Coordinates of C-alpha atoms and ligand atoms in Angstrom, one line a residue:
X1 CA 32.8 18.9 21.7
X2 CA 34.9 19.1 18.7
X3 CA 34.6 19.0 14.8
X4 CA 31.0 17.5 15.0
X5 CA 28.0 19.2 14.6
X6 CA 24.8 17.3 15.7
X7 CA 26.1 15.5 19.4
X8 CA 23.2 15.6 21.7
X9 CA 23.9 13.0 24.2
X10 CA 23.6 15.1 27.1
X11 CA 26.4 13.0 28.8
X12 CA 24.6 9.6 28.3
X13 CA 24.8 7.2 25.9
X14 CA 22.4 4.0 25.6
X15 CA 23.7 1.7 22.4
X16 CA 21.8 -1.4 21.5
X17 CA 22.4 -4.3 19.0
X18 CA 20.0 -6.7 17.8
X19 CA 18.7 -9.4 19.9
X20 CA 20.5 -12.3 17.4
X21 CA 18.2 -15.3 17.0
X22 CA 19.3 -18.6 18.5
X23 CA 18.7 -20.8 15.8
X24 CA 22.6 -20.7 15.2
X25 CA 25.6 -20.3 17.3
X26 CA 27.3 -16.5 16.7
X27 CA 29.7 -15.8 13.3
X28 CA 31.0 -12.9 12.4
X29 CA 28.0 -10.9 10.8
X30 CA 26.8 -10.5 14.4
X31 CA 30.3 -10.1 16.1
X32 CA 30.6 -7.0 13.7
X33 CA 28.0 -5.3 15.1
X34 CA 28.5 -6.4 18.6
X35 CA 32.0 -5.4 18.5
X36 CA 31.5 -1.8 16.3
X37 CA 28.9 -1.2 19.3
X38 CA 31.7 -1.9 21.8
X39 CA 33.8 0.3 20.3
X40 CA 31.2 3.0 20.4
X41 CA 30.4 2.3 24.3
X42 CA 33.8 2.4 25.1
X43 CA 34.5 5.6 24.0
X44 CA 31.7 7.0 25.3
X45 CA 32.5 5.7 28.7
X46 CA 36.5 7.0 28.2
X47 CA 34.9 10.3 27.5
X48 CA 33.0 10.2 30.9
X49 CA 29.5 9.6 29.4
X50 CA 27.2 7.5 31.5
X51 CA 26.8 4.6 29.2
X52 CA 24.7 1.8 28.9
X53 CA 25.4 -0.9 26.1
X54 CA 23.0 -3.8 25.4
X55 CA 23.2 -6.6 23.6
X56 CA 21.3 -9.8 23.9
X57 CA 19.4 -13.3 22.5
X58 CA 15.8 -13.3 20.5
X59 CA 14.8 -16.7 21.2
X60 CA 11.1 -17.5 20.3
X61 CA 9.0 -18.0 17.2
X62 CA 8.4 -21.0 14.9
X63 CA 11.7 -21.5 13.3
X64 CA 13.5 -21.7 16.5
X65 CA 11.1 -24.0 17.9
X66 CA 11.3 -26.3 15.1
X67 CA 15.3 -26.3 15.0
X68 CA 15.4 -27.2 18.5
X69 CA 13.0 -30.1 17.9
X70 CA 15.1 -31.1 15.1
X71 CA 18.3 -31.6 17.8
X72 CA 15.8 -33.4 20.0
X73 CA 15.7 -30.4 22.8
X74 CA 12.8 -28.8 24.5
X75 CA 13.0 -25.5 23.2
X76 CA 13.7 -23.5 26.2
X77 CA 16.9 -26.2 27.1
X78 CA 18.0 -25.3 23.3
X79 CA 18.0 -21.8 23.5
X80 CA 19.7 -21.8 26.8
X81 CA 22.5 -23.6 25.3
X82 CA 23.0 -21.1 22.2
X83 CA 22.3 -17.9 24.2
X84 CA 25.1 -19.6 26.6
X85 CA 27.4 -19.3 23.3
X86 CA 26.8 -16.0 22.5
X87 CA 27.5 -14.9 25.8
X88 CA 30.7 -16.6 26.1
X89 CA 31.5 -15.0 22.7
X90 CA 31.2 -11.7 23.8
X91 CA 33.1 -12.6 26.5
X92 CA 36.0 -13.9 25.0
X93 CA 36.2 -10.7 23.0
X94 CA 35.8 -8.7 25.3
X95 CA 32.6 -7.0 24.9
X96 CA 31.5 -4.6 27.5
X97 CA 28.0 -5.0 27.6
X98 CA 25.9 -3.8 30.6
X99 CA 23.3 -6.2 30.1
X100 CA 22.5 -9.7 27.9
X101 CA 19.2 -9.4 27.5
X102 CA 16.8 -12.7 26.7
X103 CA 13.4 -12.9 25.3
X104 CA 12.7 -16.0 26.9
X105 CA 13.5 -14.3 30.3
X106 CA 10.3 -14.5 32.3
X107 CA 10.6 -10.5 33.4
X108 CA 11.0 -9.6 29.8
X109 CA 7.9 -11.6 29.1
X110 CA 5.5 -10.1 31.7
X111 CA 6.6 -6.8 30.3
X112 CA 6.0 -7.6 26.4
X113 CA 2.3 -8.7 27.7
X114 CA 1.8 -5.4 29.9
X115 CA 2.9 -3.4 27.2
X116 CA 0.7 -5.2 24.4
X117 CA -2.3 -5.1 27.0
X118 CA -2.2 -1.5 26.7
X119 CA -1.6 -1.1 22.5
X120 CA -4.9 -3.3 22.8
X121 CA -6.9 -1.3 25.2
X122 CA -6.0 1.6 23.3
X123 CA -7.4 0.0 20.4
X124 CA -4.5 0.1 18.7
X125 CA -4.7 -3.8 18.2
X126 CA -7.9 -5.7 17.0
X127 CA -8.9 -9.1 15.9
X128 CA -8.8 -10.0 12.4
X129 CA -7.6 -11.8 10.2
X130 CA -4.7 -12.4 8.0
X131 CA -3.9 -13.7 4.5
X132 CA -0.4 -13.5 3.0
X133 CA 2.6 -15.1 2.1
X134 CA 5.1 -15.9 5.2
X135 CA 8.5 -17.0 5.2
X136 CA 9.7 -19.3 7.8
X137 CA 13.0 -18.2 7.3
X138 CA 12.8 -14.1 7.9
X139 CA 9.8 -15.2 10.5
X140 CA 7.8 -12.6 8.5
X141 CA 5.3 -12.1 6.2
X142 CA 6.4 -11.3 2.6
X143 CA 4.3 -9.3 -0.6
X144 CA 4.8 -10.9 -4.2
X145 CA 7.0 -7.7 -4.6
X146 CA 9.7 -8.9 -2.5
X147 CA 10.0 -12.3 -4.1
X148 CA 12.7 -13.6 -6.6
X149 CA 11.6 -15.8 -8.8
X150 CA 8.8 -16.9 -6.8
X151 CA 11.4 -17.4 -3.9
X152 CA 11.9 -15.5 -0.6
X153 CA 15.6 -13.6 -1.5
X154 CA 17.1 -14.4 1.5
X155 CA 16.3 -17.7 1.8
X156 CA 15.7 -19.0 -1.1
X157 CA 12.6 -20.7 -0.2
X158 CA 8.8 -20.9 -1.4
X159 CA 6.9 -18.9 1.2
X160 CA 3.8 -20.6 2.3
X161 CA -0.2 -18.6 1.9
X162 CA -0.9 -18.6 5.5
X163 CA -4.7 -17.1 6.7
X164 CA -5.9 -17.5 10.0
X165 CA -7.3 -15.5 13.1
X166 CA -5.1 -12.8 14.2
X167 CA -4.8 -9.8 16.1
X168 CA -3.7 -6.9 14.0
X169 CA -1.7 -4.1 15.3
X170 CA -3.0 -0.6 13.5
X171 CA 0.4 0.3 11.5
X172 CA -1.3 2.2 9.1
X173 CA -2.4 4.7 12.2
X174 CA 1.1 6.0 12.5
X175 CA 2.4 6.5 8.5
X176 CA 2.3 10.2 8.8
X177 CA 3.7 10.7 11.7
X178 CA 6.7 8.8 11.6
X179 CA 7.0 9.8 7.7
X180 CA 7.4 13.0 9.3
X181 CA 9.9 12.0 12.0
X182 CA 11.9 10.2 10.0
X183 CA 12.6 13.0 7.2
X184 CA 12.8 15.8 9.8
X185 CA 15.5 13.4 11.5
X186 CA 13.7 13.1 14.8
X187 CA 14.4 9.7 14.3
X188 CA 17.8 9.9 12.4
X189 CA 18.4 7.0 10.0
X190 CA 21.6 6.9 9.0
X191 CA 23.8 6.8 6.5
X192 CA 21.7 8.9 4.3
X193 CA 20.7 6.6 1.5
X194 CA 19.2 4.4 3.8
X195 CA 17.1 7.0 5.1
X196 CA 15.9 8.2 1.5
X197 CA 15.2 4.1 1.3
X198 CA 12.7 4.2 4.1
X199 CA 11.2 7.5 2.4
X200 CA 10.4 6.2 -0.5
X201 CA 9.4 2.7 1.2
X202 CA 7.1 5.1 3.1
X203 CA 5.6 7.5 -0.1
X204 CA 5.3 4.5 -2.1
X205 CA 2.9 2.2 -1.2
X206 CA 3.4 2.6 3.2
X207 CA 2.2 0.9 6.0
X208 CA -0.6 -1.5 6.2
X209 CA -1.9 -2.9 9.5
X210 CA -0.2 -6.4 10.1
X211 CA -0.2 -9.8 11.6
X212 CA 0.7 -9.1 15.4
X213 CA -0.2 -12.5 17.1
X214 CA 0.1 -16.4 15.8
X215 CA -2.1 -19.2 16.7
X216 CA -0.3 -22.1 15.9
X217 CA 2.9 -20.9 17.8
X218 CA 3.5 -22.6 20.8
X219 CA 6.9 -21.3 21.4
X220 CA 6.2 -17.7 22.6
X221 CA 4.8 -15.0 24.4
X222 CA 0.8 -15.5 25.1
X223 CA -1.5 -12.4 24.9
X224 CA -3.0 -11.6 28.3
X225 CA -6.2 -11.5 26.5
X226 CA -6.6 -14.3 24.6
X227 CA -4.5 -17.1 25.8
X228 CA -4.7 -19.4 22.4
X229 CA -2.7 -16.6 20.7
X230 CA 1.4 -15.6 21.0
X231 CA 2.9 -12.4 20.1
X232 CA 4.3 -12.3 16.8
X233 CA 7.8 -12.3 17.3
X234 CA 9.4 -9.2 16.2
X235 CA 6.8 -7.4 18.9
X236 CA 8.2 -9.5 21.6
X237 CA 11.9 -8.9 20.4
X238 CA 11.7 -5.3 20.0
X239 CA 10.8 -4.7 23.4
X240 CA 14.2 -6.1 24.6
X241 CA 15.3 -2.3 23.9
X242 CA 12.8 -1.6 27.0
X243 CA 13.3 -4.8 29.0
X244 CA 17.3 -5.1 28.6
X245 CA 17.3 -1.7 30.5
X246 CA 14.7 -3.7 33.3
X247 CA 11.5 -2.0 32.4
X248 CA 8.4 -3.7 33.2
X249 CA 6.3 -2.7 31.1
X250 CA 4.5 0.1 32.8
X251 CA 4.3 3.5 30.8
X252 CA 5.3 6.1 33.9
X253 CA 5.9 9.8 33.0
X254 CA 9.4 10.1 33.5
X255 CA 9.6 7.6 30.5
X256 CA 7.1 9.1 28.5
X257 CA 9.1 12.0 28.8
X258 CA 12.2 10.5 27.8
X259 CA 13.9 12.9 30.3
X260 CA 15.6 10.2 32.6
X261 CA 17.4 11.0 36.2
X262 CA 20.7 10.2 34.6
X263 CA 23.3 11.8 36.5
X264 CA 26.5 13.2 34.8
X265 CA 29.0 11.0 36.3
X266 CA 31.5 8.8 34.9
X267 CA 30.4 5.6 34.4
X268 CA 33.4 3.4 33.9
X269 CA 33.1 -0.2 34.5
X270 CA 29.5 0.3 36.6
X271 CA 27.4 -2.2 36.0
X272 CA 23.6 -0.7 36.6
X273 CA 20.6 -2.6 37.7
X274 CA 18.0 -0.1 38.9
X275 CA 16.8 2.9 37.5
X276 CA 18.1 1.8 33.9
X277 CA 15.1 2.7 32.3
X278 CA 16.0 6.6 32.2
X279 CA 18.6 5.5 29.4
X280 CA 15.7 5.8 27.2
X281 CA 15.6 7.0 24.8
X282 CA 18.5 4.5 22.9
X283 CA 20.9 7.3 21.6
X284 CA 22.1 5.0 18.6
X285 CA 20.4 1.6 17.6
X286 CA 23.1 -0.5 15.5
X287 CA 22.1 -2.9 12.9
X288 CA 22.4 -4.1 9.3
X289 CA 20.0 -3.4 6.1
X290 CA 18.6 -6.7 6.4
X291 CA 16.5 -5.4 9.5
X292 CA 16.2 -1.7 9.1
X293 CA 12.8 -1.8 7.4
X294 CA 10.9 -3.4 10.3
X295 CA 13.4 -1.2 12.7
X296 CA 12.0 2.0 10.9
X297 CA 8.4 0.7 10.7
X298 CA 7.1 -1.4 13.3
X299 CA 9.3 -0.1 16.0
X300 CA 9.0 3.1 16.4
X301 CA 4.8 2.8 15.5
X302 CA 5.1 0.5 18.9
X303 CA 6.4 3.3 20.6
X304 CA 4.1 5.8 19.2
X305 CA 1.1 3.5 20.2
X306 CA 2.8 3.0 23.7
X307 CA 3.4 6.9 24.2
X308 CA 7.2 6.7 24.5
X309 CA 9.9 8.7 23.0
X310 CA 11.5 7.4 19.3
X311 CA 15.2 6.5 19.6
X312 CA 17.4 9.2 18.5
X313 CA 19.7 7.5 15.5
X314 CA 19.2 3.7 13.6
X315 CA 22.7 3.2 12.5
X316 CA 22.7 0.9 9.4
X317 CA 26.3 -0.5 8.9
X318 CA 26.9 -2.8 6.0
X319 CA 26.9 -6.7 5.2
X320 CA 29.5 -8.8 5.3
X321 CA 30.1 -11.1 2.6
X322 CA 32.9 -13.8 2.7
X323 CA 35.4 -13.9 -0.2
X324 CA 32.5 -12.1 -2.4
X325 CA 29.8 -14.7 -1.2
X326 CA 27.4 -15.1 1.3
X327 CA 28.1 -16.5 4.5
X328 CA 26.3 -19.9 5.0
X329 CA 27.0 -23.3 6.2
X330 CA 26.3 -24.9 3.3
X331 CA 29.2 -23.0 1.6
X332 CA 31.4 -24.1 4.8
X333 CA 32.5 -20.4 4.6
X334 CA 31.0 -19.4 7.7
X335 CA 33.7 -17.9 10.3
X336 CA 33.0 -17.8 14.1
X337 CA 34.5 -15.2 16.4
X338 CA 36.4 -17.9 17.8
X339 CA 38.2 -18.2 14.7
X340 CA 39.3 -15.0 14.7
X341 CA 40.3 -14.4 18.4
X342 CA 42.5 -18.1 18.3
X343 CA 44.3 -16.7 15.0
X344 CA 44.9 -13.0 16.0
X345 CA 44.1 -13.1 19.4
X346 CA 41.7 -10.9 21.4
X347 CA 42.4 -7.4 20.1
X348 CA 44.1 -8.5 16.9
X349 CA 40.2 -10.1 16.1
X350 CA 38.3 -6.5 16.9
X351 CA 40.8 -4.6 15.1
X352 CA 40.7 -6.8 11.9
X353 CA 36.6 -7.1 12.2
X354 CA 35.6 -3.6 12.9
X355 CA 38.4 -2.0 10.4
X356 CA 37.4 -4.7 7.6
X357 CA 34.8 -2.1 5.9
X358 CA 33.9 1.6 5.9
X359 CA 31.7 1.9 8.5
X360 CA 27.8 1.8 6.8
X361 CA 28.7 0.3 3.5
X362 CA 28.9 -3.3 2.7
X363 CA 32.0 -5.3 2.7
X364 CA 34.1 -8.3 1.4
X365 CA 36.2 -9.9 3.8
X366 CA 38.3 -13.1 4.1
X367 CA 41.3 -14.7 5.6
X368 CA 44.0 -13.5 3.3
X369 CA 43.2 -9.8 3.8
X370 CA 42.9 -10.6 7.6
X371 CA 46.5 -11.9 7.6
X372 CA 47.6 -9.0 5.2
X373 CA 45.9 -6.6 7.6
X374 CA 47.0 -8.1 10.9
X375 CA 50.6 -8.2 9.8
X376 CA 50.6 -4.3 8.1
X377 CA 48.9 -2.7 11.1
X378 CA 49.2 -4.4 14.1
X379 CA 52.6 -7.0 13.8
X380 CA 54.5 -4.0 11.4
X381 CA 52.6 -1.5 12.6
X382 CA 51.2 -0.5 16.1
X383 CA 53.2 -3.7 17.7
X384 CA 56.4 -2.7 16.5
X385 CA 56.5 1.1 16.9
X386 CA 55.5 0.6 20.5
X387 CA 58.1 -2.7 21.1
X388 CA 61.0 -0.4 19.4
X389 CA 60.5 2.9 21.6
X390 CA 60.5 1.0 24.7
X391 CA 63.4 -1.0 23.7
X392 CA 65.0 2.8 23.0
X393 CA 64.0 4.1 26.5
X394 CA 64.9 1.3 27.9
X395 CA 68.5 1.6 27.3
X396 CA 68.4 5.4 28.5
X397 CA 69.0 6.7 32.1
X398 CA 65.5 7.3 32.8
X399 CA 66.3 11.2 34.3
X400 CA 67.5 12.3 30.6
X401 CA 64.1 11.9 29.0
X402 CA 63.0 15.3 29.3
X403 CA 59.5 17.1 28.1
X404 CA 60.6 19.6 25.8
X405 CA 57.6 21.8 24.6
X406 CA 57.7 21.9 20.7
X407 CA 55.2 21.9 17.7
X408 CA 54.3 18.0 18.2
X409 CA 51.8 19.4 21.1
X410 CA 49.5 21.8 18.3
X411 CA 49.5 18.4 15.9
X412 CA 48.2 15.7 18.7
X413 CA 45.4 18.3 19.8
X414 CA 44.3 18.4 16.2
X415 CA 44.5 15.0 15.7
X416 CA 41.8 14.2 18.8
X417 CA 39.2 17.0 17.6
X418 CA 39.5 15.0 14.3
X419 CA 39.2 11.5 16.5
X420 CA 36.3 12.7 18.7
X421 CA 34.9 13.7 15.6
X422 CA 35.1 10.8 13.8
X423 CA 33.2 8.4 16.7
X424 CA 30.5 11.3 17.8
X425 CA 29.3 10.8 13.9
X426 CA 29.8 6.8 14.2
X427 CA 32.4 7.1 11.2
X428 CA 34.4 4.1 13.3
X429 CA 36.8 3.7 10.2
X430 CA 37.6 7.3 9.9
X431 CA 38.4 6.8 13.6
X432 CA 40.9 4.3 12.8
X433 CA 42.3 5.9 10.0
X434 CA 43.5 8.6 12.5
X435 CA 45.3 5.9 14.8
X436 CA 47.3 4.5 11.8
X437 CA 48.4 7.8 10.6
X438 CA 49.6 8.9 14.2
X439 CA 51.9 5.6 13.8
X440 CA 53.0 6.4 10.5
X441 CA 53.8 9.6 11.6
X442 CA 55.6 8.6 14.9
X443 CA 57.3 6.0 12.7
X444 CA 58.8 8.9 10.4
X445 CA 59.5 10.7 13.3
X446 CA 61.9 8.1 14.7
X447 CA 63.5 7.3 11.3
X448 CA 64.3 11.2 11.2
X449 CA 65.3 11.7 14.2
X450 CA 67.3 8.4 15.0
X451 CA 67.2 8.3 18.6
X452 CA 69.9 5.1 18.5
X453 CA 72.5 7.1 17.1
X454 CA 71.5 10.3 19.8
X455 CA 72.0 7.6 22.5
X456 CA 75.2 6.3 20.9
X457 CA 76.4 9.6 20.6
X458 CA 75.2 10.9 24.1
X459 CA 73.2 13.6 22.2
X460 CA 71.8 16.2 24.3
X461 CA 68.6 16.2 22.2
X462 CA 68.1 12.4 22.8
X463 CA 65.7 13.4 26.2
X464 CA 63.2 15.3 24.0
X465 CA 63.3 13.0 21.1
X466 CA 62.6 10.3 23.3
X467 CA 59.8 12.5 25.4
X468 CA 58.0 13.2 22.0
X469 CA 58.0 9.4 21.0
X470 CA 56.7 8.2 24.2
X471 CA 54.2 10.4 24.9
X472 CA 53.2 10.2 21.3
X473 CA 52.7 6.9 22.0
X474 CA 51.0 7.4 25.3
X475 CA 48.2 9.4 23.2
X476 CA 48.2 6.6 20.6
X477 CA 46.8 3.9 23.2
X478 CA 44.4 6.0 24.4
X479 CA 42.7 6.4 21.1
X480 CA 43.1 2.8 20.3
X481 CA 41.5 1.9 23.8
X482 CA 38.2 1.9 22.5
X483 CA 39.3 -0.7 19.5
X484 CA 41.7 -2.8 21.6
X485 CA 41.6 -2.2 25.2
X486 CA 43.8 -5.1 26.0
X487 CA 46.7 -3.7 24.2
X488 CA 46.2 0.1 25.0
X489 CA 46.4 -0.9 28.6
X490 CA 49.7 -2.7 28.1
X491 CA 51.1 0.0 26.6
X492 CA 50.1 2.4 29.3
X493 CA 51.5 0.1 31.7
X494 CA 54.8 -0.2 30.1
X495 CA 55.0 3.6 29.8
X496 CA 54.9 3.1 34.1
X497 CA 51.0 4.6 34.1
X498 CA 48.2 3.3 35.9
X499 CA 45.2 2.0 34.1
X500 CA 43.5 3.8 30.9
X501 CA 40.1 2.8 32.3
X502 CA 40.4 4.9 35.7
X503 CA 41.5 8.4 33.6
X504 CA 40.2 11.6 33.3
X505 CA 39.9 12.1 30.0
X506 CA 40.5 15.7 29.8
X507 CA 43.5 16.0 31.7
X508 CA 45.0 12.6 29.8
X509 CA 44.4 14.0 26.1
X510 CA 46.6 16.6 27.0
X511 CA 50.2 17.1 25.9
X512 CA 52.8 16.1 28.7
X513 CA 50.7 13.4 30.3
X514 CA 53.7 11.4 30.6
X515 CA 55.7 11.9 33.9
X516 CA 59.4 13.0 33.3
X517 CA 61.7 10.3 34.9
X518 CA 59.5 7.5 34.0
X519 CA 59.9 4.0 34.5
X520 CA 59.4 2.0 31.3
X521 CA 58.9 -1.6 31.3
X522 CA 59.3 -3.7 28.0
X523 CA 56.4 -5.9 27.7
X524 CA 55.8 -9.3 26.0
X525 CA 55.3 -8.6 21.7
X526 CA 51.9 -6.9 21.3
X527 CA 51.4 -8.6 18.0
X528 CA 53.3 -11.5 17.3
X529 CA 53.8 -11.7 13.2
X530 CA 52.0 -14.3 11.5
Ligands
MSP1 N1 16.5 -11.5 15.8 C1 16.1 -10.6 14.7 C2 16.8 -9.3 15.3 C3 15.5 -9.0 16.3 S1 16.2 -6.9 17.0 C4 14.6 -7.0 17.5 C5 17.5 -10.6 14.0 N2 18.8 -11.4 14.3 S2 19.8 -12.1 13.7 O1 20.7 -13.4 14.2 O2 19.4 -12.7 12.2 O3 20.7 -10.8 13.3 C6 20.6 -10.1 12.6 C7 21.8 -9.1 12.7 O4 22.8 -9.6 12.6 C8 22.1 -7.9 11.4 O5 21.0 -6.9 11.9 C9 23.7 -7.5 11.5 O6 23.6 -6.8 12.8 C10 24.2 -8.8 11.7 N3 24.6 -9.7 10.8 C11 24.3 -10.5 10.6 N4 24.6 -11.0 9.3 C12 25.6 -10.0 8.9 C13 26.7 -10.0 7.8 N5 26.7 -11.0 7.1 N6 27.4 -8.5 7.8 C14 27.1 -7.7 8.5 N7 26.1 -7.7 9.9 C15 25.3 -8.9 9.6 O7 17.4 -10.4 12.7

């Protein structure tokens, strides 16, 4: 494939987001990861890769139990409600996830029990005693080094000293093997700064055995060999990446090899149910830096313990601040996906969120910036371009729109190469820039060629000029599809074409896909100005 040196998806693509804690409803941070994953999933489906996109809810642990009780509800009832609010939000944002995994799902729990039993039988889990500082907010043990002024830096609360009988996971056993795999990029961590952080963590102190069970937490997965204990919430949560593919906890030969039985066929719109585990290993797991450390230590160590292949890439995107501040209920600056959709529409919200920052770097967002970008890129950019071009074409006799070969054809090929290279390297923002440059270029072409004058003067050049404009818009719509699927489909429709979802990619990106004599139809304004 063009312009990229590390594409090795074998025509299958498995992408995950973290399972989000259901102690609160979805906010813009969760939305960012989910929309970014959706863009990549839609892109891979569009190019014909057999694709599986997983997201879900992380429902166990002391904190969630506490929040549920405070709300006067049983944990199950409470998590049912919050998990539903996540599903609703993703539905509203047109997220194309193939499954929504909930860790309180009985099948998930059974698989977790089976997996932990396997690790226990192998001797990787043993009974010990654990004593450490524990932050209830993080659901994680912290070391003195992690604290700032004696407090958890994320939750600003004092961690408690905990000492208890606990089953321990022999994490230390996997130190050398994991470090080697991370250094060699067998387990790739992107961007490179994040890989360096992980490597230096391994090299300075590295992995110690960790507590893998809790005696005093009832809301969790019971250890099958000792029912007084429930599984450490992260151990339970990580396995979602496998149970989300309907894995039942058995370690079979094809899974161990990670070859899978995925056939190379177009997957658009399929919802899989059987044999999904063949999608493992994940091609990319998206998350932000808050949970990189555990994903680069405990998670791959569990996989090694289970004799399973590691994910190919962990991609760590940046963390959002709202107008320079951490998002929090007490500051009252939480932005929800619903707020965005209400103001900017579904595709406006999707676009604004994924274009807010360079993918992989922290970013500052806020309503003013969103308004500005919406008007510049969508109302005055794509929306205006599509509307004025279609309006001109509608005025013309359709038989006069002619495909004449010229150098625009070459240019579009270069843009596609760059666009594919960007998305296949997870440079989502670079993909967006290519689309916006295409829009600017076409705006310039229109200003230069003045098709309205050509129409008025019945100039014969108008046929080719209008063809170029409309064909170019068709390409822009295709490129925009992973980001703004509905808008892209509407543009395709107004060009008298069928659904993008059904196109054959290699054909669709050739110059000349727009038929001569097409029936161009006006559509409603795509992005009304704010
Ligand atoms: N439940 C764990 C993950 C378990 S995965 C086996 C968890 N959940 S979470 O609800 O706290 O979600 C964290 C993830 O949400 C981050 O890794 C990131 O993907 C997303 N974000 C939450 N807040 C964010 C920002 N402010 N900015 C960007 N993304 C962040 O951790």
